[in-house]
Coordinates of C-alpha atoms in Angstrom, one line a residue:
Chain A
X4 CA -23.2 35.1 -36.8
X5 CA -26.9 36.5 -36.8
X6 CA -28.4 36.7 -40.2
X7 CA -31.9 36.5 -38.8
X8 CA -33.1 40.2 -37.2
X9 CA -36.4 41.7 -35.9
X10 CA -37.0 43.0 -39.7
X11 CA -37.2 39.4 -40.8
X12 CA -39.8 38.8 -38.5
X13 CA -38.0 37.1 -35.7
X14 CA -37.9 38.2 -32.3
X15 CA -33.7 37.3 -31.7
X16 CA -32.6 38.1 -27.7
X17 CA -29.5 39.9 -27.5
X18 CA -26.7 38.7 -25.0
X19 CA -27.7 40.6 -22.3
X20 CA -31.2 38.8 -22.9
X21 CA -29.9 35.6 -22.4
X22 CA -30.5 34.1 -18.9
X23 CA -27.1 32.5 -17.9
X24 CA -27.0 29.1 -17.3
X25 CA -26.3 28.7 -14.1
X26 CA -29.1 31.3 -13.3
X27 CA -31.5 29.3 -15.3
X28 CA -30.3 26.1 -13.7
X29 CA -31.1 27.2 -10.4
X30 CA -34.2 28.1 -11.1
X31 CA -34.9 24.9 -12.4
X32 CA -34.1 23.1 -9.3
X33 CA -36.3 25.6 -7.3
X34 CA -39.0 24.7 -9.6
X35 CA -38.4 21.4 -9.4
X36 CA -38.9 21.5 -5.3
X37 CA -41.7 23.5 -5.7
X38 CA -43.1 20.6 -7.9
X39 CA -41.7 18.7 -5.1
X40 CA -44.6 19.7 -3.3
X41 CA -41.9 20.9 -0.8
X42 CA -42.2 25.1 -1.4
X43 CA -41.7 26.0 1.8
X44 CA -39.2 23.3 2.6
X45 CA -37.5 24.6 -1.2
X46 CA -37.6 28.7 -0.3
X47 CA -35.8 27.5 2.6
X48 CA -33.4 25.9 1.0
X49 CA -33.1 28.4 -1.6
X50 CA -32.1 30.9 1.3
X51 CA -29.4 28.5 2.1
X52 CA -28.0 28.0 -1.7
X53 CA -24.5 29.5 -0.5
X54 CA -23.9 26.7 1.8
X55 CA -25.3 24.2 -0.4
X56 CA -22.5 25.2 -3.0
X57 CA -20.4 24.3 -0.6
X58 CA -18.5 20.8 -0.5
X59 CA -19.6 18.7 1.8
X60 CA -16.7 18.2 4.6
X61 CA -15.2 15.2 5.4
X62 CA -15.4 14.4 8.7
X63 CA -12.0 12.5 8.9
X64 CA -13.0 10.0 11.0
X65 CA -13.0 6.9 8.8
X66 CA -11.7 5.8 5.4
X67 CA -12.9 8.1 2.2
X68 CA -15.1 7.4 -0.2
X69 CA -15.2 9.8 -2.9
X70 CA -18.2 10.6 -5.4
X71 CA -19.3 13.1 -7.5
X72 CA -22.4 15.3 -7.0
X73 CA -25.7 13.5 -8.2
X74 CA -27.0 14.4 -11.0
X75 CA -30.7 12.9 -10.8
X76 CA -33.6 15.0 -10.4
X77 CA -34.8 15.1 -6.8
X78 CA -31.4 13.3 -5.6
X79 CA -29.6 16.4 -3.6
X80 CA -31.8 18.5 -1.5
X81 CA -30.4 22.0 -0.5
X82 CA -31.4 21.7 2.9
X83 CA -28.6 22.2 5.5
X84 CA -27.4 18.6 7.0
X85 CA -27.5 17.2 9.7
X86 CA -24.3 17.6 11.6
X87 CA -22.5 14.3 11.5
X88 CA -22.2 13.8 15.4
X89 CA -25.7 13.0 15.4
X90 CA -26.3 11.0 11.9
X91 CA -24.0 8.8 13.9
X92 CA -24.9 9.0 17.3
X93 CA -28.7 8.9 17.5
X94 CA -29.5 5.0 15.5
X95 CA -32.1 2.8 15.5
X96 CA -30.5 -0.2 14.7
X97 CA -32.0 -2.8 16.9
X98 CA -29.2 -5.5 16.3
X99 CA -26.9 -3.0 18.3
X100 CA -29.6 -2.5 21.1
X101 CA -33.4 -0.3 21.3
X102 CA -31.5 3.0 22.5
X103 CA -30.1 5.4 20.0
X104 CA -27.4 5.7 21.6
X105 CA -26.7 1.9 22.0
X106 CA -25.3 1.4 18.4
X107 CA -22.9 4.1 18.6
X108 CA -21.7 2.7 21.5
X109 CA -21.9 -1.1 20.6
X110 CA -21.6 -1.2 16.9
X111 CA -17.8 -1.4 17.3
X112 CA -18.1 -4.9 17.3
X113 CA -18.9 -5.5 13.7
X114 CA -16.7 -6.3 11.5
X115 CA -17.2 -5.4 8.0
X116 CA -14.6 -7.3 6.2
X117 CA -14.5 -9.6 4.6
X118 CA -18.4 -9.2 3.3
X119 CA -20.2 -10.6 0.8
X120 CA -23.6 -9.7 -0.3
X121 CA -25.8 -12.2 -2.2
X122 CA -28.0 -12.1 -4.5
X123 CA -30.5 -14.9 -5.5
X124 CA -34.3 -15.8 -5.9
X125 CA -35.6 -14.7 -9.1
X126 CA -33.3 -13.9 -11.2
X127 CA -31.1 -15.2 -14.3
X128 CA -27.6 -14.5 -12.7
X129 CA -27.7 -15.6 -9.0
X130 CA -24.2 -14.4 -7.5
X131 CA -22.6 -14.1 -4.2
X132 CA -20.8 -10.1 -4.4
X133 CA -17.7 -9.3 -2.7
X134 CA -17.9 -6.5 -1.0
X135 CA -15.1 -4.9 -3.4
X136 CA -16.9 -5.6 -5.9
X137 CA -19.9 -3.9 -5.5
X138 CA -18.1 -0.9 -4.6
X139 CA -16.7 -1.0 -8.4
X140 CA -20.3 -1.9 -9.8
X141 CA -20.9 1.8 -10.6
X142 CA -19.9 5.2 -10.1
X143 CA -20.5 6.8 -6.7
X144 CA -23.0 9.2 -6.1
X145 CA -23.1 11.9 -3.5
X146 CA -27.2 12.5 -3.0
X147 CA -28.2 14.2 -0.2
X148 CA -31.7 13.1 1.2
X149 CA -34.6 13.6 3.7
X150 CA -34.9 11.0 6.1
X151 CA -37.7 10.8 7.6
X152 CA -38.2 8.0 10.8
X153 CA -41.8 6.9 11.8
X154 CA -41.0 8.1 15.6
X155 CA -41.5 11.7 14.0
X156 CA -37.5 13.0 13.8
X157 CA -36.2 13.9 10.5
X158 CA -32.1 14.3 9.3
X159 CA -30.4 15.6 6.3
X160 CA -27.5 13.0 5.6
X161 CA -25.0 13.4 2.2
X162 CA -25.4 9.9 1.3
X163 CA -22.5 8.2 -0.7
X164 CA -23.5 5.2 -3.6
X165 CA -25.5 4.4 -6.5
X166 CA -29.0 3.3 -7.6
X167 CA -29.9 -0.4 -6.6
X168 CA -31.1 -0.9 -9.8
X169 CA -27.6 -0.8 -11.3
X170 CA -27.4 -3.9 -8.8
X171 CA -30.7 -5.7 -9.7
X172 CA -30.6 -5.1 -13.5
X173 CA -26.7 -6.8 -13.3
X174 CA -29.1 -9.9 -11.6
X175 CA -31.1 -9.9 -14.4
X176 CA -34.8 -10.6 -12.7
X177 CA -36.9 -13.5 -13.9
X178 CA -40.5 -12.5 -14.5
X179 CA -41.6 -14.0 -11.8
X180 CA -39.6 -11.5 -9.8
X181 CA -42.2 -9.1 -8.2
X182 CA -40.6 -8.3 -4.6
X183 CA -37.4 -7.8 -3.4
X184 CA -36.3 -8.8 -0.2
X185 CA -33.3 -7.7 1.6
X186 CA -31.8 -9.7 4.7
X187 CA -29.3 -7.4 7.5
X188 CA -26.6 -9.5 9.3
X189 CA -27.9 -11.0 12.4
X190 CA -24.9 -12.4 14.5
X191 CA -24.7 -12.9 18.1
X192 CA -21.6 -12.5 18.3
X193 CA -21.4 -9.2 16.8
X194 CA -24.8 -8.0 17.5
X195 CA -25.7 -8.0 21.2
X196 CA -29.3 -6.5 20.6
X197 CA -29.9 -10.1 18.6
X198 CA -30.0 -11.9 21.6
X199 CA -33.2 -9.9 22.5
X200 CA -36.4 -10.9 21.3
X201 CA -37.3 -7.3 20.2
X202 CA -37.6 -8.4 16.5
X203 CA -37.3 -11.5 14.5
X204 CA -34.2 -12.5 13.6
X205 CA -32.7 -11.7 10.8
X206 CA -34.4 -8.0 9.9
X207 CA -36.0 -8.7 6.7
X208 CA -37.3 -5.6 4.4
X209 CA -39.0 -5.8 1.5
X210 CA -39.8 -3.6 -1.7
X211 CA -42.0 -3.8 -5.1
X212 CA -40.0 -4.6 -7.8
X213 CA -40.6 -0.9 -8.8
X214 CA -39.9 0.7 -5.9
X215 CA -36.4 -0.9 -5.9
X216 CA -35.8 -0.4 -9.4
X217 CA -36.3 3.6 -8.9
X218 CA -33.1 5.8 -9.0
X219 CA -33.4 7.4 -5.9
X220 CA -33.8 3.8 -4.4
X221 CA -29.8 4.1 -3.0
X222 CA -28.0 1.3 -2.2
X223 CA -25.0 3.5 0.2
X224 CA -21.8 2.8 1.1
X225 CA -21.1 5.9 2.7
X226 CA -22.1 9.2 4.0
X227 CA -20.3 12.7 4.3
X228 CA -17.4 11.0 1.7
X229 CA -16.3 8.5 3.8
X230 CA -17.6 4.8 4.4
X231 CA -20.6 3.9 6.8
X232 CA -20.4 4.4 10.1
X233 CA -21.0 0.8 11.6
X234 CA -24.0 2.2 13.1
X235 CA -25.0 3.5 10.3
X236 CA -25.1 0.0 8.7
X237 CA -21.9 -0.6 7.0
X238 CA -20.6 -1.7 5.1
X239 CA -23.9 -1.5 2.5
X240 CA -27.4 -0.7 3.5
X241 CA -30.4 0.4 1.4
X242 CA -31.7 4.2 1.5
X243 CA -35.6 4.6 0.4
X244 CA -36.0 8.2 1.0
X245 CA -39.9 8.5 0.5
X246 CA -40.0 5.9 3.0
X247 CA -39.9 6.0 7.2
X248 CA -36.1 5.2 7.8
X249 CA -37.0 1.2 9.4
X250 CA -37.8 0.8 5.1
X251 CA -34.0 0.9 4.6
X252 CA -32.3 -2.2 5.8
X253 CA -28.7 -2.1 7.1
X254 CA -25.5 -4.5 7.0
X255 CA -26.8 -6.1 4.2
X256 CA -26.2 -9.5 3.6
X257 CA -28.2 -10.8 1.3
X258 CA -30.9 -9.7 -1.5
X259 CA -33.9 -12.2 -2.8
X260 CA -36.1 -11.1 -5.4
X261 CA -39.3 -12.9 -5.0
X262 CA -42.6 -13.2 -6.4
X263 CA -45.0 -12.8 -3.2
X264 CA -44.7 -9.8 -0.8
X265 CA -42.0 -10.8 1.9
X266 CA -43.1 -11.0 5.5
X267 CA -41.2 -7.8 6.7
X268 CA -39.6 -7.4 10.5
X269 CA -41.4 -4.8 11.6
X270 CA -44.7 -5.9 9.1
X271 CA -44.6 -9.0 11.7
X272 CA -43.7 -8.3 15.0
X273 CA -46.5 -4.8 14.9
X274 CA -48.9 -5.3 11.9
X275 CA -51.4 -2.6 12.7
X276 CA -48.9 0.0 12.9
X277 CA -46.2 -0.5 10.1
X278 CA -47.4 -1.6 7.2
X279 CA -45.5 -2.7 3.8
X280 CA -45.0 0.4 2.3
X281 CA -44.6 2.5 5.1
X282 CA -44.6 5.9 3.0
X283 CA -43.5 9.1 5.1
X284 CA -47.8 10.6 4.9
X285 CA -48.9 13.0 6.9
X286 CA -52.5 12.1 6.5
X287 CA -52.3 8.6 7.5
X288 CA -51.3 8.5 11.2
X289 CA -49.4 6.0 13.1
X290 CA -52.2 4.5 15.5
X291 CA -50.2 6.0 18.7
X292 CA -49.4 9.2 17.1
X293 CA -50.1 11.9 14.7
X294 CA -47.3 12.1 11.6
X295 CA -48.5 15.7 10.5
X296 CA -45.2 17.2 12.0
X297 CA -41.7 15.9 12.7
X298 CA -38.4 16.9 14.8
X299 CA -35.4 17.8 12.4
X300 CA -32.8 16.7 14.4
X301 CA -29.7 18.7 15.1
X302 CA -30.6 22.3 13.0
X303 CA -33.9 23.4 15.2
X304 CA -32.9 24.9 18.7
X305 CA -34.6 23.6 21.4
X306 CA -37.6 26.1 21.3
X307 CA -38.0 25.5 17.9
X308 CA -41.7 24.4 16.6
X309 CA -41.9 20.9 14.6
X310 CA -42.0 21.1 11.0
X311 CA -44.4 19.7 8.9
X312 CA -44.5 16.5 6.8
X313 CA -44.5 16.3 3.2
X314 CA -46.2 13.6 1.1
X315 CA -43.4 11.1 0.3
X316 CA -41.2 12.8 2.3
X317 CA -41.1 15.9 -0.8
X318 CA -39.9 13.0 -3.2
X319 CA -43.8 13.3 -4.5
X320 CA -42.9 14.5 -7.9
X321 CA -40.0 11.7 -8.2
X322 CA -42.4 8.8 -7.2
X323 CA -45.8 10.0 -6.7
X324 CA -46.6 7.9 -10.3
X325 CA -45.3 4.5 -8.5
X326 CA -48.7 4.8 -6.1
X327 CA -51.3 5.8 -8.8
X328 CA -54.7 4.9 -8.2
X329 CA -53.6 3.7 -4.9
X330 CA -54.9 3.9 -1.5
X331 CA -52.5 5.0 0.8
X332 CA -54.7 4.8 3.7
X333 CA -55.0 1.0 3.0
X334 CA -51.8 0.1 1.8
X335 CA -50.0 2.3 4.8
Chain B
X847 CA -31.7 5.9 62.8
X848 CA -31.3 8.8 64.4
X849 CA -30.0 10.8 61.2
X850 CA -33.0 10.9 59.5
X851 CA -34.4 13.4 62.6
X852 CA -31.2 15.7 61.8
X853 CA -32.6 19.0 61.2
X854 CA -30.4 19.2 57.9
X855 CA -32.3 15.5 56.6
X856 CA -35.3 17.2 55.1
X857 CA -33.1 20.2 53.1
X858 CA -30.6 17.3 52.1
X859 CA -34.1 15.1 50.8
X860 CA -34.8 18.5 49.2
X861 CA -32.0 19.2 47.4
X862 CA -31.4 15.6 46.4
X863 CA -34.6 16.0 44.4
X864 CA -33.9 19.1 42.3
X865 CA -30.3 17.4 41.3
X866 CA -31.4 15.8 38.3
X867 CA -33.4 19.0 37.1
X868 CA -30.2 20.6 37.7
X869 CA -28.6 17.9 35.4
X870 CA -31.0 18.6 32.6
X871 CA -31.1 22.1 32.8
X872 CA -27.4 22.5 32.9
X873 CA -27.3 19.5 30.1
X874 CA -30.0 21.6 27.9
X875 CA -27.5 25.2 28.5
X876 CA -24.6 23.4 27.8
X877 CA -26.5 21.1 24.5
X878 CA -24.7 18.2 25.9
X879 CA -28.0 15.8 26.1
X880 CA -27.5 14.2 22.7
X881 CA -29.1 14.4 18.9
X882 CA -32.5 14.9 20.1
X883 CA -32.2 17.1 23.7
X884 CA -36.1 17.7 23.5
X885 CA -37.1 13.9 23.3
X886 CA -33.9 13.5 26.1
X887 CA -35.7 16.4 28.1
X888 CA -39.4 15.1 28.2
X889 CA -38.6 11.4 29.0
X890 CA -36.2 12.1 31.3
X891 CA -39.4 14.5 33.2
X892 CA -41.2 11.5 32.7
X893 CA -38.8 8.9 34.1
X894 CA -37.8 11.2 37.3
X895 CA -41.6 11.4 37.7
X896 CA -42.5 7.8 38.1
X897 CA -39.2 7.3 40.0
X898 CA -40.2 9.9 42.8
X899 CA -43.5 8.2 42.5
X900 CA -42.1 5.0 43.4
X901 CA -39.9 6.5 46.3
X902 CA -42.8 8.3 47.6
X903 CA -44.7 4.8 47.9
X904 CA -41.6 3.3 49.5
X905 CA -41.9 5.0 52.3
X906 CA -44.5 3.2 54.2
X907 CA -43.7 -0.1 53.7
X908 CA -40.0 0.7 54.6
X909 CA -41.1 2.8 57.3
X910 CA -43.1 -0.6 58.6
X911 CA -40.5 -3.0 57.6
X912 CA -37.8 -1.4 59.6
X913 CA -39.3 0.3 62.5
X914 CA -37.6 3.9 61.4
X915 CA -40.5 6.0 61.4
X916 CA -38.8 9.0 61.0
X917 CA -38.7 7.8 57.5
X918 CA -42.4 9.8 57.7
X919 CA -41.3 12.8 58.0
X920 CA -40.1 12.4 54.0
X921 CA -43.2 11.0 52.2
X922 CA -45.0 14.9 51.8
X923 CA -41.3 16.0 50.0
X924 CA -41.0 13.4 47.8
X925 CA -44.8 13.4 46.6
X926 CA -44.5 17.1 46.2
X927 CA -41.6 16.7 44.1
X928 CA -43.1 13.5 41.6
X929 CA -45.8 16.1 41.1
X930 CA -43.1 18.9 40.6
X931 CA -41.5 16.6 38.3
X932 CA -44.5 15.7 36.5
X933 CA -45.8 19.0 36.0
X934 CA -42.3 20.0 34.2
X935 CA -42.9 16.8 32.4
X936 CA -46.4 17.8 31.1
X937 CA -44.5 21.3 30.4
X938 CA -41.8 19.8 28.6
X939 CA -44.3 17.9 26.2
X940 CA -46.7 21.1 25.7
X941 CA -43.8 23.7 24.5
X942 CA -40.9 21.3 22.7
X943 CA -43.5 19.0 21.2
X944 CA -46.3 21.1 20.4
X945 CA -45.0 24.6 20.9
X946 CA -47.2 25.6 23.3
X947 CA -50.3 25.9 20.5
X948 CA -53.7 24.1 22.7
X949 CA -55.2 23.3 19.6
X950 CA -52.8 21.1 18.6
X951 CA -52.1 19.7 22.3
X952 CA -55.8 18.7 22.1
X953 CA -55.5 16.7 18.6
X954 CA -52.7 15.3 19.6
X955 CA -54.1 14.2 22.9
X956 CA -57.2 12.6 20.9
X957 CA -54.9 11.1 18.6
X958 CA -52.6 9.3 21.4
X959 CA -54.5 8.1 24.3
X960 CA -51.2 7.4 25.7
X961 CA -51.0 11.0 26.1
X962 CA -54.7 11.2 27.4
X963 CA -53.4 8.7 30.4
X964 CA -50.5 10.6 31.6
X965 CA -52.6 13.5 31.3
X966 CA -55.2 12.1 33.5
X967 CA -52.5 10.9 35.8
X968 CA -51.2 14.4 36.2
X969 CA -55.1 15.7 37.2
X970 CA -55.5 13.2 39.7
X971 CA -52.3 14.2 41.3
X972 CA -53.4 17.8 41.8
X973 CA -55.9 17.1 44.6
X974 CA -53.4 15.3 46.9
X975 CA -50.9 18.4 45.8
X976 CA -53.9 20.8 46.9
X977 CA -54.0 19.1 49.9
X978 CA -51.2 18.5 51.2
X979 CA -50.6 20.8 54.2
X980 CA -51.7 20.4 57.5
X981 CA -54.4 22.7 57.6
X982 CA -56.3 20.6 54.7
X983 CA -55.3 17.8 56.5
X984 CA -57.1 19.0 59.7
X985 CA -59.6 20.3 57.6
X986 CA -60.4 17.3 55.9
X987 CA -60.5 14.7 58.5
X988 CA -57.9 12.1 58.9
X989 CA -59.8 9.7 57.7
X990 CA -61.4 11.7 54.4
X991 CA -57.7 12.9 53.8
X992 CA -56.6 9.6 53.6
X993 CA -58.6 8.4 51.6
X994 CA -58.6 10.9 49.1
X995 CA -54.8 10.2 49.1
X996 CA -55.6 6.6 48.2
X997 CA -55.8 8.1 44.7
X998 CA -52.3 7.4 44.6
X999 CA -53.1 3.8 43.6
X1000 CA -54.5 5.3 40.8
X1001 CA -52.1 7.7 39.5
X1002 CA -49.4 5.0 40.0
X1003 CA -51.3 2.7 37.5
X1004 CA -51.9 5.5 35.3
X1005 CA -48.5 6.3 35.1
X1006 CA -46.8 2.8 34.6
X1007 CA -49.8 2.7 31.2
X1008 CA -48.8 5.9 30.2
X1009 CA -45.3 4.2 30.3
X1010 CA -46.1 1.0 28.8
X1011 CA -48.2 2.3 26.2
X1012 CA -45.9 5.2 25.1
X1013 CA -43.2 1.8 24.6
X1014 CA -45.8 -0.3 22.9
X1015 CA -44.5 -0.2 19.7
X1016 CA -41.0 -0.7 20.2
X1017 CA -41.6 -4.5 22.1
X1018 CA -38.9 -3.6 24.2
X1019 CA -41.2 -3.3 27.5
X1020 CA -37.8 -4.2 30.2
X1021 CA -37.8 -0.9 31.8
X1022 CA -41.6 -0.7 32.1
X1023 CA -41.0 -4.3 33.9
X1024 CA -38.9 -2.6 36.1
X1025 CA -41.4 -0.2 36.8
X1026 CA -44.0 -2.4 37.3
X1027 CA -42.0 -5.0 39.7
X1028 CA -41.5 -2.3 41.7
X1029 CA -45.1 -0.7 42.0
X1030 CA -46.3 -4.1 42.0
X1031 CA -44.2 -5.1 45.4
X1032 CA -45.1 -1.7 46.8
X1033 CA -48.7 -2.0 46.6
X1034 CA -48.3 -5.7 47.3
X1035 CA -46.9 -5.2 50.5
X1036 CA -50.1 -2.8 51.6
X1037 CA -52.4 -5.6 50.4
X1038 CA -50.4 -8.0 52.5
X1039 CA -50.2 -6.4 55.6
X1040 CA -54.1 -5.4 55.4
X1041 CA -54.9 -8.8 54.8
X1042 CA -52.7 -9.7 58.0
X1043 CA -54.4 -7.1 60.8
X1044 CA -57.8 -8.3 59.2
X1045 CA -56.8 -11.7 60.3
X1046 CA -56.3 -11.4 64.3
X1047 CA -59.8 -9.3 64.2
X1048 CA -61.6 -12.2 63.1
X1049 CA -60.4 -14.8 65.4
X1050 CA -61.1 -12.3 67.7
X1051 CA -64.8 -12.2 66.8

């Protein structure tokens, strides 16, 4: 009922005025990728909204892991993804061997189960979590991110968990808490590549307290609705999608949070060219190469140019404000 | 070894060399060389390019250790065809990497000296490709020909840096040890034998 009308002063839309919802909705998200810094990356998307309505499909290779569609800002790109052949058969995952093809191949290996993950340092409730129950911690997500490796290849994956924080906040972090390490299994007997002194053993990555405490930080489970892939990092890895890909540590086994930056595996073994944070920028080159441009893996034909990199990956408007007054050229 | 005088051995050497193009091309039409078939494409260029490079080398000192010197008649072939291969390689890199655009081959070039090595590689490998028909080489001299073909000391250390360097980051150097074992024992075998016919000359004086 509409007692107010234009003679009273107020301009009233009729019905037909009305955007509808979903209209309006969609052009929130486009605004919110053209915010992303990402407006060419977004129009391309945009093109592609049809198939992004779509589900994603289930490969049917391993055991499902339902979720629902992610709600958070920033969290589901409409970028096409990457075909699942080739989340899961080009890896880095040095435990498994330096090849990408090696941990498709070797990762079979692993077992997954039983798994516990612990979780201890700096906070009020230490605890050692079974695997089954951190799957029931919180309500799976579906987000599907950018991911963006330092060797200058980029993939699309429909990721399947929930924000670490949901994790870290159950931990209940001490003030002294500042960092948080995480630890990936490293055993011989599962891991070939661990006999190899590529890296030091175990991986070890690191994040700020804040970092980790973000939403889009992801601790995954699964990808295209079913569990990990063993290459992939099962059974629970870490997804930092503003960061290159060697940020997110796989096979999990343990979590610290501590008060001094951790010494991180790749931080170590090559100081001058991966650094801490590691952001995806594409001002601040690797030393051997340029990071302006990267390879999206499986959707460009072979004659197809590079595309460019965004700041953070296009997650600038999500976490831009965690690197305020920073320099990024010095904290690389 | 009589078969390597055949008249079929050098078109058998021949088309043993354009097999693994023939893999990658029909890999590449078919999309069967994995996630990434450019990145497959390039270093596979690259690795046929040091491995012809190392066969070409091989020649002599086999030719020496076993007395077949027909094994000669191969070392032209082969160093044609590691600066075949490595001309596709450069090729590769200029239109899958960087599309073809100079400008951008040129950053990127100052911005990996890795790059800047292989290139310089490639450019030392044109004279002896430029020259490598018997006119130049009657042209030439024997002797000036031959040692403008020493530049293939050069190009082979070139290439194993280009290698080792483009591997730096990953600390995972084995194949580049390969690489180098091989060169290494190659060259090693030139040093010793010079070392040797220096020897009997000085007793001699």
């Amino acid at each position: 009922m509409h007692f107010l009308d234009k003679n009273r002063g107020y301009e009233h839309p009729t019905a037909s005025d009305i955007t509808p919802r979903a209209v309006y909705e969609q052009r929130r998200e486009l605004l919110r990728w053209m915010a992303a810094g990402g407006a060419g990356v977004a129009l391309a998307g945009w093109a592609q909204r049809e198939a992004h309505a779509q589900q994603i499909a289930r490969p049917q290779k391993l055991a499902a892991l339902s979720a629902t569609r992610s709600t958070l800002p920033g969290s589901v790109t409409m970028e096409k993804p990457t075909p699942y052949g080739d989340v899961t058969t080009y890896n880095n995952f040095y435990e498994f061997g330096t090849d990408k093809e090696d941990p498709s191949r070797l990762a079979g290996t692993l077992k997954t189960r039983p798994w516990t993950v612990t979780v201890e340092g700096a906070v009020g409730k230490p605890r050692v979590w079974a695997l089954d129950d951190l799957l029931k911690l919180a309500p799976m997500e579906e987000r599907i991110y950018r991911l963006r490796c330092v060797e200058g290849w980029s993939m699309v994956i429909p990721w399947v968990g929930y924000s670490l924080a949901e994790l870290i906040r159950r931990s209940e972090p001490t003030g002294n808490a500042k960092f948080v390490e995480f630890h990936s299994l490293a055993d011989k007997r599962q891991m070939p590549g661990v006999n190899s002194r590529v890296l030091l053993w175990p991986y070890v990555e690191g994040l700020r307290l804040d970092e980790a405490m973000h939403p889009l930080s992801l601790l995954a489970f699964g990808l295209y609705g079913e569990v990990l892939p063993n290459q992939n990092g099962a059974p629970v890895r870490l997804v930092v999608p503003w960061k290159y890909g060697f940020k997110s540590a796989k096979s999990i086994v343990k979590i610290r949070l501590v008060e001094k930056q951790p010494a991180t595996a790749w931080n170590v073994s090559a100081p001058q060219e991966y650094g801490f944070y590691s952001n995806v920028n594409p001002k601040v080159d690797h030393p051997r190469w340029s990071q302006a441009t990267e390879r999206r893996i499986g959707e460009d034909g072979l004659f197809q140019r590079r595309r460019p990199t965004t700041l953070f990956n296009g997650y600038e408007a999500q976490v831009g404000q965690l690197y305020a007054g920073m320099d990024l050229k010095k904290f690389y | 070894m009589r078969s390597l005088l055949h008249p079929a051995a050098k078109p058998v050497v021949f088309v043993l060399c354009l097999l693994p193009l023939a893999a990658l091309v029909y890999g590449a039409a078919t999309d069967t060389l994995g996630a990434n078939p450019a990145e497959a494409l390039i270093r596979s260029l690259g690795d046929w390019t040091l491995r012809l490079l190392c066969g070409t080398l091989a020649v002599t000192p086999l030719r020496q250790a076993t007395g077949w010197h027909a094994l000669a008649r191969f070392r032209r072939l082969l160093g044609l065809f590691t600066f075949f291969y490595g001309v596709l390689h450069l090729l590769a890199y200029a239109w899958f990497d960087m599309g073809f655009y100079l400008d951008e081959i040129v950053r990127d070039i100052a911005k990996r000296p890795f790059i800047l090595v292989g290139f310089a590689a490639l450019l030392l490998m044109l004279p002896l490709a430029a020259t490598s028909f018997n006119r130049a080489i009657k042209a030439l001299g024997a002797t000036r020909w031959q040692t403008l073909h020493r530049l293939v000391y050069a190009v082979a250390g070139l290439g194993l840096l280009h290698f080792f360097w483009m591997r730096a980051g990953k600390n995972d150097q084995a194949e580049v040890a390969v690489y180098a074992a091989v060169l290494g024992a190659l060259l090693g075998w030139r040093v010793l034998r010079r070392l040797r016919s220096r020897a009997p000359k000085l007793q001699r004086a």
